[in-house]
Coordinates of C-alpha atoms and ligand atoms in Angstrom, one line a residue:
X1 CA 148.5 39.4 105.6
X2 CA 147.7 38.4 108.4
X3 CA 144.3 36.2 108.9
X4 CA 141.9 35.2 111.4
X5 CA 142.9 31.8 113.2
X6 CA 140.3 30.1 111.7
X7 CA 137.4 30.1 109.4
X8 CA 134.5 31.4 110.1
X9 CA 130.7 29.7 109.9
X10 CA 129.5 33.3 108.9
X11 CA 131.2 36.5 108.8
X12 CA 128.1 39.6 108.4
X13 CA 129.9 43.1 107.4
X14 CA 128.1 45.7 109.8
X15 CA 127.4 46.2 112.5
X16 CA 123.7 47.4 111.7
X17 CA 120.5 46.1 113.7
X18 CA 119.3 43.9 110.9
X19 CA 123.1 42.6 110.9
X20 CA 122.7 41.9 115.0
X21 CA 119.5 40.0 114.4
X22 CA 121.0 37.9 111.1
X23 CA 123.6 37.0 113.9
X24 CA 121.6 36.8 116.7
X25 CA 119.6 34.0 114.4
X26 CA 122.5 32.1 112.6
X27 CA 124.5 32.0 115.6
X28 CA 120.8 30.1 118.0
X29 CA 121.0 27.4 114.9
X30 CA 124.8 26.9 115.9
X31 CA 126.5 28.5 113.4
X32 CA 130.2 30.2 113.9
X33 CA 129.3 33.9 113.7
X34 CA 131.8 36.8 113.6
X35 CA 129.8 40.5 113.0
X36 CA 132.7 42.9 111.4
X37 CA 131.6 47.2 112.3
X38 CA 133.1 49.6 111.3
X39 CA 132.1 52.7 113.8
X40 CA 133.2 52.2 117.9
X41 CA 129.5 51.5 118.7
X42 CA 126.8 48.4 116.9
X43 CA 123.7 48.9 116.2
X44 CA 124.4 51.2 112.8
X45 CA 121.0 53.8 112.4
X46 CA 119.5 52.4 115.8
X47 CA 121.6 53.5 118.7
X48 CA 122.0 55.9 121.8
X49 CA 125.3 58.3 121.9
X50 CA 126.5 61.0 124.0
X51 CA 125.9 64.3 122.1
X52 CA 126.7 66.2 125.3
X53 CA 128.4 65.1 129.1
X54 CA 125.4 62.9 130.2
X55 CA 122.9 63.5 127.7
X56 CA 122.4 61.0 125.7
X57 CA 120.1 61.0 122.5
X58 CA 118.8 58.5 119.8
X59 CA 120.8 60.2 116.8
X60 CA 119.7 58.7 114.4
X61 CA 116.7 57.1 114.6
X62 CA 113.8 57.8 117.6
X63 CA 110.2 56.3 117.4
X64 CA 110.4 52.3 117.4
X65 CA 107.4 51.8 115.1
X66 CA 108.1 48.7 112.7
X67 CA 109.8 46.3 114.8
X68 CA 108.7 43.2 114.3
X69 CA 107.1 41.2 117.0
X70 CA 107.8 38.2 116.0
X71 CA 111.6 39.3 116.1
X72 CA 111.1 40.3 119.5
X73 CA 109.6 37.5 120.7
X74 CA 112.0 34.8 119.5
X75 CA 114.9 36.5 120.0
X76 CA 113.6 37.2 123.9
X77 CA 114.4 41.3 123.8
X78 CA 112.6 41.9 126.5
X79 CA 114.4 39.2 128.7
X80 CA 117.4 41.8 126.9
X81 CA 116.4 45.0 128.9
X82 CA 113.8 46.0 126.0
X83 CA 111.1 48.6 126.7
X84 CA 109.5 50.6 125.1
X85 CA 106.1 52.5 125.5
X86 CA 103.6 54.2 123.3
X87 CA 103.7 57.7 121.6
X88 CA 100.0 58.8 123.2
X89 CA 99.6 61.0 120.9
X90 CA 101.4 59.5 118.5
X91 CA 101.4 62.9 116.4
X92 CA 100.4 66.0 117.6
X93 CA 100.9 69.4 115.3
X94 CA 100.5 72.6 116.2
X95 CA 99.5 75.0 113.9
X96 CA 100.7 78.4 113.2
X97 CA 97.5 80.3 113.6
X98 CA 97.7 78.7 117.5
X99 CA 95.7 75.8 117.3
X100 CA 96.8 72.8 117.5
X101 CA 96.0 69.1 116.6
X102 CA 96.3 65.5 118.2
X103 CA 96.3 61.5 117.6
X104 CA 95.5 59.4 120.2
X105 CA 95.7 56.3 121.1
X106 CA 92.5 56.9 122.9
X107 CA 89.6 57.1 119.6
X108 CA 87.2 59.0 122.2
X109 CA 89.8 61.9 122.9
X110 CA 91.2 62.3 119.3
X111 CA 86.6 61.9 117.7
X112 CA 86.3 64.7 120.4
X113 CA 90.0 66.9 118.7
X114 CA 88.9 66.3 115.0
X115 CA 85.1 67.5 116.0
X116 CA 86.9 70.6 117.0
X117 CA 87.5 71.4 113.2
X118 CA 85.2 68.7 111.1
X119 CA 82.4 66.3 112.6
X120 CA 82.2 65.0 108.8
X121 CA 86.1 64.3 108.5
X122 CA 86.1 62.7 112.2
X123 CA 83.5 59.8 111.3
X124 CA 85.7 59.4 107.7
X125 CA 88.7 59.0 110.2
X126 CA 88.2 56.2 112.0
X127 CA 85.8 55.0 108.6
X128 CA 89.4 55.1 106.5
X129 CA 92.1 53.9 109.8
X130 CA 90.1 51.2 110.0
X131 CA 89.8 50.5 106.0
X132 CA 93.9 50.7 105.9
X133 CA 94.0 48.7 108.9
X134 CA 92.4 46.0 107.0
X135 CA 94.2 46.7 103.5
X136 CA 97.9 46.7 105.2
X137 CA 96.5 43.1 106.6
X138 CA 97.1 41.3 103.7
X139 CA 100.8 43.0 103.1
X140 CA 101.8 41.6 106.7
X141 CA 102.5 38.1 106.2
X142 CA 105.6 39.6 103.2
X143 CA 107.7 40.9 105.2
X144 CA 109.1 38.2 107.3
X145 CA 109.5 36.0 103.9
X146 CA 111.4 36.5 100.2
X147 CA 109.7 37.8 97.5
X148 CA 108.3 35.8 94.6
X149 CA 110.7 35.1 92.5
X150 CA 109.1 35.8 89.2
X151 CA 112.5 35.0 87.2
X152 CA 112.1 31.2 88.4
X153 CA 110.4 29.1 85.9
X154 CA 109.7 25.2 87.0
X155 CA 107.8 23.8 90.3
X156 CA 109.7 26.4 92.6
X157 CA 108.0 29.7 90.6
X158 CA 105.3 28.2 90.1
X159 CA 105.0 27.6 94.1
X160 CA 106.3 31.5 93.9
X161 CA 103.3 32.2 92.3
X162 CA 101.0 30.3 94.4
X163 CA 102.2 31.8 97.4
X164 CA 101.7 35.1 96.6
X165 CA 98.3 34.4 95.2
X166 CA 97.4 32.8 98.8
X167 CA 98.1 35.9 100.7
X168 CA 95.3 37.7 99.1
X169 CA 92.6 35.1 98.4
X170 CA 90.1 36.4 100.4
X171 CA 90.8 39.8 98.5
X172 CA 87.3 41.6 97.5
X173 CA 86.8 43.2 94.4
X174 CA 87.0 46.7 95.7
X175 CA 89.3 46.0 98.1
X176 CA 91.9 45.2 95.6
X177 CA 91.3 48.5 94.2
X178 CA 91.9 50.7 96.7
X179 CA 94.8 48.9 97.4
X180 CA 96.0 49.4 94.0
X181 CA 95.2 52.9 94.2
X182 CA 96.9 53.3 97.8
X183 CA 100.2 51.3 96.4
X184 CA 100.8 53.7 93.3
X185 CA 98.5 56.8 94.6
X186 CA 99.4 60.1 95.8
X187 CA 98.9 61.0 99.1
X188 CA 98.0 64.3 98.3
X189 CA 94.9 63.2 96.4
X190 CA 93.7 60.2 98.5
X191 CA 93.4 62.2 101.8
X192 CA 92.1 64.9 99.5
X193 CA 89.1 63.0 98.1
X194 CA 88.2 61.3 102.2
X195 CA 88.9 64.8 104.5
X196 CA 87.6 67.9 103.6
X197 CA 89.6 70.2 106.0
X198 CA 93.4 70.5 105.8
X199 CA 94.4 70.1 109.2
X200 CA 93.0 66.6 109.7
X201 CA 94.5 65.4 105.8
X202 CA 97.9 67.6 107.9
X203 CA 97.5 65.0 110.5
X204 CA 97.7 62.2 108.4
X205 CA 100.3 63.6 106.0
X206 CA 103.0 64.4 108.9
X207 CA 103.6 60.6 110.0
X208 CA 103.6 59.3 105.9
X209 CA 106.7 60.1 104.5
X210 CA 108.9 60.2 106.6
X211 CA 112.1 59.0 104.0
X212 CA 110.9 59.0 101.2
X213 CA 111.6 61.0 98.0
X214 CA 108.6 62.9 96.5
X215 CA 106.0 65.5 98.2
X216 CA 102.6 64.4 99.3
X217 CA 101.1 64.8 95.6
X218 CA 103.7 62.8 94.3
X219 CA 102.2 59.0 92.9
X220 CA 103.1 56.5 95.4
X221 CA 103.3 58.9 98.1
X222 CA 100.4 57.0 99.7
X223 CA 102.1 53.7 100.0
X224 CA 103.7 54.8 103.4
X225 CA 99.9 55.1 104.7
X226 CA 100.2 51.5 104.7
X227 CA 104.0 50.7 105.9
X228 CA 103.1 52.1 109.4
X229 CA 99.9 50.4 109.3
X230 CA 101.5 46.8 110.2
X231 CA 101.0 45.2 113.9
X232 CA 104.3 47.1 116.3
X233 CA 105.4 46.6 120.0
X234 CA 105.5 43.6 122.2
X235 CA 102.0 44.0 122.4
X236 CA 101.7 43.5 118.8
X237 CA 99.4 46.7 118.2
X238 CA 98.6 47.8 114.5
X239 CA 100.3 51.4 113.8
X240 CA 102.3 51.4 116.5
X241 CA 104.6 54.4 117.8
X242 CA 106.7 52.9 120.3
X243 CA 109.0 55.6 122.9
X244 CA 112.0 53.5 124.1
X245 CA 113.5 53.6 126.7
X246 CA 116.9 54.4 127.1
X247 CA 117.0 55.7 123.3
X248 CA 116.3 53.2 120.1
X249 CA 120.1 52.2 120.9
X250 CA 118.5 49.7 123.4
X251 CA 116.9 48.3 120.5
X252 CA 120.5 47.2 119.3
X253 CA 121.7 46.6 122.4
X254 CA 119.1 44.2 123.4
X255 CA 119.9 42.5 120.1
X256 CA 123.4 42.0 120.5
X257 CA 122.7 40.9 124.0
X258 CA 121.2 37.6 122.4
X259 CA 123.5 37.4 119.7
X260 CA 126.2 37.0 122.0
X261 CA 124.0 34.9 123.8
X262 CA 123.5 32.6 121.0
X263 CA 127.7 32.5 120.8
X264 CA 127.8 34.9 118.1
X265 CA 131.2 36.9 117.9
X266 CA 130.8 40.7 118.1
X267 CA 133.6 43.2 117.1
X268 CA 133.4 47.1 116.7
X269 CA 136.5 49.4 115.0
X270 CA 137.2 47.0 112.3
X271 CA 136.3 48.5 109.1
X272 CA 135.6 45.9 105.9
X273 CA 137.9 46.8 102.9
X274 CA 136.9 44.4 100.6
X275 CA 134.9 40.9 100.2
X276 CA 137.4 37.8 99.5
X277 CA 136.0 36.0 95.9
X278 CA 137.8 33.6 94.4
X279 CA 136.7 31.7 91.8
X280 CA 133.1 33.6 91.7
X281 CA 132.3 32.3 96.0
X282 CA 132.6 34.2 98.4
X283 CA 135.3 33.0 100.6
X284 CA 135.9 35.9 103.0
X285 CA 136.6 39.1 103.5
X286 CA 139.1 41.2 104.5
X287 CA 139.8 44.8 106.7
X288 CA 141.3 47.3 106.3
X289 CA 144.3 47.2 108.0
X290 CA 144.6 43.9 105.7
X291 CA 143.6 41.2 108.3
X292 CA 141.9 38.4 106.8
X293 CA 138.3 36.9 107.8
X294 CA 137.5 33.7 106.3
X295 CA 134.2 32.9 106.1
X296 CA 131.7 30.1 104.6
X297 CA 129.5 32.8 103.7
X298 CA 129.5 35.9 104.0
X299 CA 126.4 38.2 104.7
X300 CA 126.7 42.9 104.5
X301 CA 124.5 44.5 106.1
X302 CA 126.3 47.7 104.6
X303 CA 123.6 48.6 101.9
X304 CA 123.5 47.5 98.0
X305 CA 125.7 50.3 97.1
X306 CA 129.0 50.4 99.5
X307 CA 128.9 46.2 99.2
X308 CA 128.1 45.5 95.2
X309 CA 130.2 48.7 94.3
X310 CA 132.9 49.6 96.9
X311 CA 133.9 46.3 99.0
X312 CA 133.5 44.1 95.4
X313 CA 136.0 44.3 92.4
X314 CA 134.1 45.6 89.2
X315 CA 134.6 42.3 87.5
X316 CA 133.5 40.1 89.8
X317 CA 130.0 41.1 89.0
X318 CA 127.7 40.7 85.8
X319 CA 127.4 44.8 84.0
X320 CA 123.9 44.8 83.9
X321 CA 123.6 44.0 87.7
X322 CA 126.2 46.9 88.6
X323 CA 124.7 49.5 86.6
X324 CA 120.9 48.0 88.4
X325 CA 123.1 49.0 91.7
X326 CA 124.6 52.3 90.6
X327 CA 120.8 53.3 89.4
X328 CA 119.1 52.1 93.1
X329 CA 117.9 56.1 94.3
X330 CA 119.6 57.1 97.3
X331 CA 120.2 60.9 97.0
X332 CA 119.1 62.1 101.0
X333 CA 116.2 63.5 101.1
X334 CA 116.6 63.6 105.3
X335 CA 118.6 65.1 108.1
X336 CA 118.5 65.0 111.8
X337 CA 119.4 68.2 114.6
X338 CA 119.8 67.0 118.1
X339 CA 119.8 69.1 120.8
X340 CA 120.2 69.1 124.8
X341 CA 118.3 72.6 126.2
X342 CA 118.1 73.8 129.4
X343 CA 114.5 73.6 129.5
X344 CA 111.3 72.3 127.8
X345 CA 110.3 73.6 124.7
X346 CA 106.8 75.6 125.6
X347 CA 105.1 74.7 121.7
X348 CA 102.9 77.4 121.1
X349 CA 99.2 75.6 120.9
X350 CA 100.0 72.5 122.6
X351 CA 98.2 72.9 126.0
X352 CA 100.1 73.3 128.9
X353 CA 98.1 70.6 131.0
X354 CA 99.4 68.0 129.2
X355 CA 101.7 65.9 130.8
X356 CA 105.5 65.0 130.3
X357 CA 105.3 62.3 127.6
X358 CA 102.0 64.2 126.5
X359 CA 104.5 66.7 124.7
X360 CA 107.2 64.1 124.1
X361 CA 106.5 65.0 120.5
X362 CA 105.0 67.8 118.5
X363 CA 106.0 67.8 114.3
X364 CA 106.3 71.1 112.3
X365 CA 104.6 70.9 108.6
X366 CA 101.8 73.5 108.7
X367 CA 99.7 71.6 105.3
X368 CA 100.6 69.6 102.7
X369 CA 101.5 72.4 99.9
X370 CA 103.9 73.4 102.7
X371 CA 105.0 70.1 102.6
X372 CA 105.6 70.3 98.5
X373 CA 106.7 73.1 98.1
X374 CA 110.3 71.6 100.8
X375 CA 110.1 68.6 98.3
X376 CA 110.5 71.3 94.9
X377 CA 113.6 72.9 96.7
X378 CA 115.1 70.0 97.8
X379 CA 114.5 68.4 94.7
X380 CA 116.3 71.1 92.7
X381 CA 119.0 70.8 95.3
X382 CA 118.3 73.5 97.0
X383 CA 117.7 73.7 101.5
X384 CA 114.3 74.4 101.6
X385 CA 113.4 77.9 102.8
X386 CA 110.6 76.6 105.2
X387 CA 111.6 73.3 107.2
X388 CA 109.3 70.4 108.1
X389 CA 110.7 69.2 111.5
X390 CA 109.6 66.4 113.7
X391 CA 110.3 66.9 117.1
X392 CA 110.9 64.4 119.5
X393 CA 111.7 65.2 123.7
X394 CA 112.7 61.7 124.6
X395 CA 113.7 63.5 127.4
X396 CA 110.4 63.9 129.0
X397 CA 109.4 60.2 128.4
X398 CA 112.6 58.7 129.4
X399 CA 114.8 60.7 132.1
X400 CA 117.4 59.0 132.5
X401 CA 118.6 60.5 129.0
X402 CA 119.7 63.9 130.3
X403 CA 120.4 65.3 134.1
X404 CA 117.9 66.5 136.3
X405 CA 116.9 70.2 134.5
X406 CA 118.2 68.9 131.0
X407 CA 116.3 67.9 128.0
X408 CA 117.5 66.1 125.0
X409 CA 114.6 67.0 121.5
X410 CA 115.9 65.2 118.5
X411 CA 114.6 66.8 115.2
X412 CA 114.0 64.9 112.0
X413 CA 114.4 67.5 108.9
X414 CA 111.8 65.9 106.0
X415 CA 113.3 67.3 102.5
X416 CA 117.5 68.1 102.2
X417 CA 119.2 67.2 99.2
X418 CA 122.4 65.2 99.6
X419 CA 124.6 67.3 96.6
X420 CA 123.1 71.2 97.1
X421 CA 123.6 72.9 93.5
X422 CA 125.3 76.1 94.7
X423 CA 126.7 75.2 97.7
X424 CA 128.5 72.3 99.9
X425 CA 127.2 70.9 103.0
X426 CA 130.4 71.4 105.2
X427 CA 130.1 74.7 104.2
X428 CA 126.2 74.9 105.0
X429 CA 126.2 72.9 107.8
X430 CA 125.6 75.9 110.4
X431 CA 123.2 77.4 108.2
X432 CA 121.2 74.4 108.1
X433 CA 121.0 74.1 111.7
X434 CA 120.3 77.9 112.2
X435 CA 117.7 77.6 110.3
X436 CA 116.5 74.7 111.9
X437 CA 116.4 76.4 115.5
X438 CA 114.3 79.1 113.3
X439 CA 112.3 77.0 112.4
X440 CA 111.2 75.8 116.1
X441 CA 111.2 79.1 117.1
X442 CA 108.4 80.4 115.8
X443 CA 106.4 77.8 117.9
X444 CA 108.2 77.5 120.9
X445 CA 110.2 80.6 121.1
X446 CA 111.8 79.8 124.3
X447 CA 114.3 77.1 122.7
X448 CA 116.7 78.9 120.5
X449 CA 118.0 80.8 124.2
X450 CA 117.5 77.3 125.6
X451 CA 120.4 75.4 123.4
X452 CA 123.2 74.0 125.5
X453 CA 124.2 71.7 122.6
X454 CA 123.5 70.6 118.6
X455 CA 124.6 68.1 116.9
X456 CA 123.7 68.5 113.2
X457 CA 124.1 65.7 110.7
X458 CA 122.9 66.7 107.2
X459 CA 122.5 64.0 104.8
X460 CA 127.2 64.2 104.3
X461 CA 127.0 63.2 108.1
X462 CA 124.9 60.7 107.5
X463 CA 127.3 58.6 105.4
X464 CA 130.4 59.4 107.0
X465 CA 129.4 58.8 110.2
X466 CA 126.7 56.1 110.0
X467 CA 128.1 54.6 106.0
X468 CA 125.3 55.2 104.7
X469 CA 125.7 55.9 101.0
X470 CA 124.1 59.4 99.6
X471 CA 122.6 60.3 103.2
X472 CA 119.5 57.7 102.4
X473 CA 118.8 56.7 105.6
X474 CA 116.3 53.8 103.8
X475 CA 119.8 51.9 101.8
X476 CA 117.6 53.0 98.9
X477 CA 114.1 55.1 98.4
X478 CA 110.8 52.8 99.1
X479 CA 109.1 53.8 97.0
X480 CA 107.6 50.7 94.8
X481 CA 110.2 50.4 91.7
X482 CA 112.1 49.6 94.7
X483 CA 110.6 47.5 96.6
X484 CA 109.6 43.7 97.0
X485 CA 110.9 42.0 93.6
X486 CA 112.8 44.7 92.5
X487 CA 114.7 45.4 95.7
X488 CA 117.5 45.6 95.4
X489 CA 117.7 45.1 91.9
X490 CA 115.0 43.0 89.9
X491 CA 115.9 39.1 90.4
X492 CA 118.0 39.5 93.7
X493 CA 115.7 39.8 96.2
X494 CA 115.7 36.9 97.5
X495 CA 118.9 37.6 100.2
X496 CA 121.3 36.2 97.1
X497 CA 123.3 38.0 94.9
X498 CA 125.9 37.3 91.8
X499 CA 128.2 36.1 94.0
X500 CA 127.7 32.9 95.3
X501 CA 128.1 32.6 99.1
X502 CA 127.3 36.2 99.8
X503 CA 124.1 37.9 101.0
X504 CA 122.7 41.0 101.6
X505 CA 120.9 41.2 104.9
X506 CA 120.3 44.8 106.1
X507 CA 117.2 47.6 104.7
X508 CA 119.0 47.5 101.1
X509 CA 117.2 44.3 100.8
X510 CA 113.2 43.4 101.2
X511 CA 110.5 44.3 102.8
X512 CA 113.3 48.0 103.0
X513 CA 114.5 50.2 106.1
X514 CA 113.3 51.5 109.3
X515 CA 114.5 50.0 112.6
X516 CA 112.0 46.5 111.3
X517 CA 114.8 43.5 112.0
X518 CA 112.9 41.7 109.1
X519 CA 115.7 42.1 106.3
X520 CA 117.8 40.6 108.8
X521 CA 115.5 38.1 109.7
X522 CA 115.0 37.1 106.8
X523 CA 118.5 37.2 104.8
X524 CA 119.3 34.5 108.0
X525 CA 116.2 32.1 107.3
X526 CA 117.6 32.2 103.6
X527 CA 121.2 31.4 104.6
X528 CA 120.2 28.5 107.2
X529 CA 118.0 26.9 104.5
X530 CA 121.1 27.5 101.8
X531 CA 123.0 26.1 104.9
X532 CA 121.3 23.3 104.7
X533 CA 120.9 22.1 101.7
X534 CA 124.4 22.4 100.5
X535 CA 125.5 20.2 103.7
X536 CA 128.1 23.2 103.9
X537 CA 128.3 22.7 107.6
X538 CA 130.0 18.8 107.4
X539 CA 133.4 19.7 106.9
X540 CA 134.2 22.7 109.5
X541 CA 137.1 23.2 110.8
Ligands
LIG601 C1 118.2 60.2 110.9 C2 118.1 59.0 110.4 C3 116.1 58.7 111.4 C4 115.6 57.6 111.2 N1 114.8 58.1 111.8 C5 113.9 56.5 112.4 C6 112.8 55.9 113.2 O1 112.1 57.0 113.6 N2 111.9 55.0 112.9 C7 112.4 54.4 112.2 O2 112.0 53.1 112.2 N3 113.2 54.1 110.9 C8 114.0 55.2 111.5 N4 115.1 55.5 110.1 C9 115.6 53.9 109.5 C10 116.1 52.8 110.1 O3 117.0 53.7 111.2 C11 117.3 52.5 109.1 O4 116.4 52.0 108.0 C12 117.6 51.0 110.2 O5 118.3 51.5 111.6 C13 119.0 50.1 108.9 O6 119.2 49.1 109.4 P1 120.4 48.0 109.2 O7 120.6 47.5 110.3 O8 120.1 48.5 107.8 O9 121.6 49.6 108.6 P2 122.3 50.3 109.6 O10 122.1 50.9 110.0 O11 122.8 51.4 108.0 O12 123.7 49.8 109.7 C14 124.3 49.1 108.2 C15 125.9 49.1 109.3 O13 126.9 48.8 108.5 C16 128.0 49.5 109.1 N5 129.5 48.9 107.9 C17 129.2 50.3 106.1 N6 129.9 49.4 105.7 C18 130.8 48.9 106.3 C19 132.0 48.3 106.8 N7 132.9 48.5 105.3 N8 132.4 47.9 107.1 C20 132.2 47.5 108.7 N9 130.8 47.9 108.4 C21 129.8 48.7 108.0 C22 127.6 51.0 109.5 O14 128.2 51.8 109.7 C23 126.3 51.0 109.6 O15 126.9 50.5 111.1 C24 115.9 56.4 110.7 C25 117.3 56.5 109.8 C26 118.0 57.7 109.9 C27 119.7 57.8 109.3

């Protein structure tokens, strides 16, 4: 077999944004790092791609809301070209009756909008927002450190327990109840309890469930509200929603530039076929063309099912660990349709005098029950008759994405199954694309005749093209039973795996999916701690 000339300190499988983050930290600490990405492009699900001549879109992830400020600052991403502008409004919902509601960065403007529907809810809205932000601050520190390992006894176990307690030492009794309620309760119950107006409830629904399994009435669905209230953006604003200039790929490009500046070697079109394990220890990887790439440690930015079930020989893993990995909930449930349009969507109900950037996003989900019915259909393997579609006309904020007169619109569809009960996605792809167009046309009737190009990504396409097992955008559903010390599986949340020298560094590890850079940063720190402890660096060739 051909073999690369010398052993690397670390080889990283996949070139997603988390792998690039890990590469930048490891190379910055002096390790010789190689990243191996199977696609021709780095970034995984955080990319900008040409979808028609001269028209570029954030084909998968499309809004930067959770990228950790620490990663931005420590890796100098602004100096590597990263520019984000706040979405303002952060949300805009046109309703079928021609009314609309928006959530502005200016609270007076939001209050004015809410008061048209319910003065009581308007007051309540800000009180609840403050409370949620306060509660989210308790969770924030956990994002950039490994979760406690409750399986550990002795001093280390006690240190972990104390660390957990320290973060909550100031929490009050009522705050504890609220936090437990939010971590375990349903979004629908929460919104119904706190707001009287259905449209205001829908505004709070709209950004809280993306990518998740379960409708708004499912227990555990209120968790997403807290996730989105972490600090984000260069200015560290809680609840930040940002458009990225140059599309989401600009984040990955800035991370890649930081990694390369630190000395990392980044390679594309290098699919890894297997992880080389000898005597229970990862020794490197083997590429699909047979090339061996030896390394002292291997990090995988691919999802846990891909890493443990496809890249490793089943005999290398304990049976109960494999079974746990097999049962990680993935199964869709989202799709994306990207469009090039010859004219901007004219959305019924959204004021025409808003500026282009204010007209850059609109969400089509009229009520909580509508969302619940969509999930019900998807749950049984059906494409919902009524689709929840989140639209972003990115070229309204960044005109460089398309030539003058053209527009790029990306549409995220919440709730479609990975497995269709009565058909398959290769047969249904274009019919599904048509259904998305029909949904949008109910609100923006000029869209169907303005379509110049359409790029449909079903859950199956997300799996085939982006390597996401079962099309799951987070490498495993973000539900409490698959988070924190349970991610990817109980007992293995600290980035290490049952194979010595093999680490998980992607969204399948704590704290989970979204463009955060957090799993990549945390995994790199764990590798560096182990590296120091084992003094692996001493006998480098
Ligand atoms: C349609 C969609 C919309 C989304 N919207 C948003 C959003 O607006 N905001 C947000 O914050 N998040 C969003 N997300 C989620 C977010 O993009 C992901 O959770 C995140 O990007 C995962 O990053 P990662 O680096 O952990 O993994 P990935 O981005 O999945 O990267 C893993 C990489 O590993 C590569 N790989 C896999 N197997 C191999 C192999 N054998 N050899 C070599 N390479 C391999 C893959 O090709 C891929 O490049 C969205 C995701 C999708 C799909």
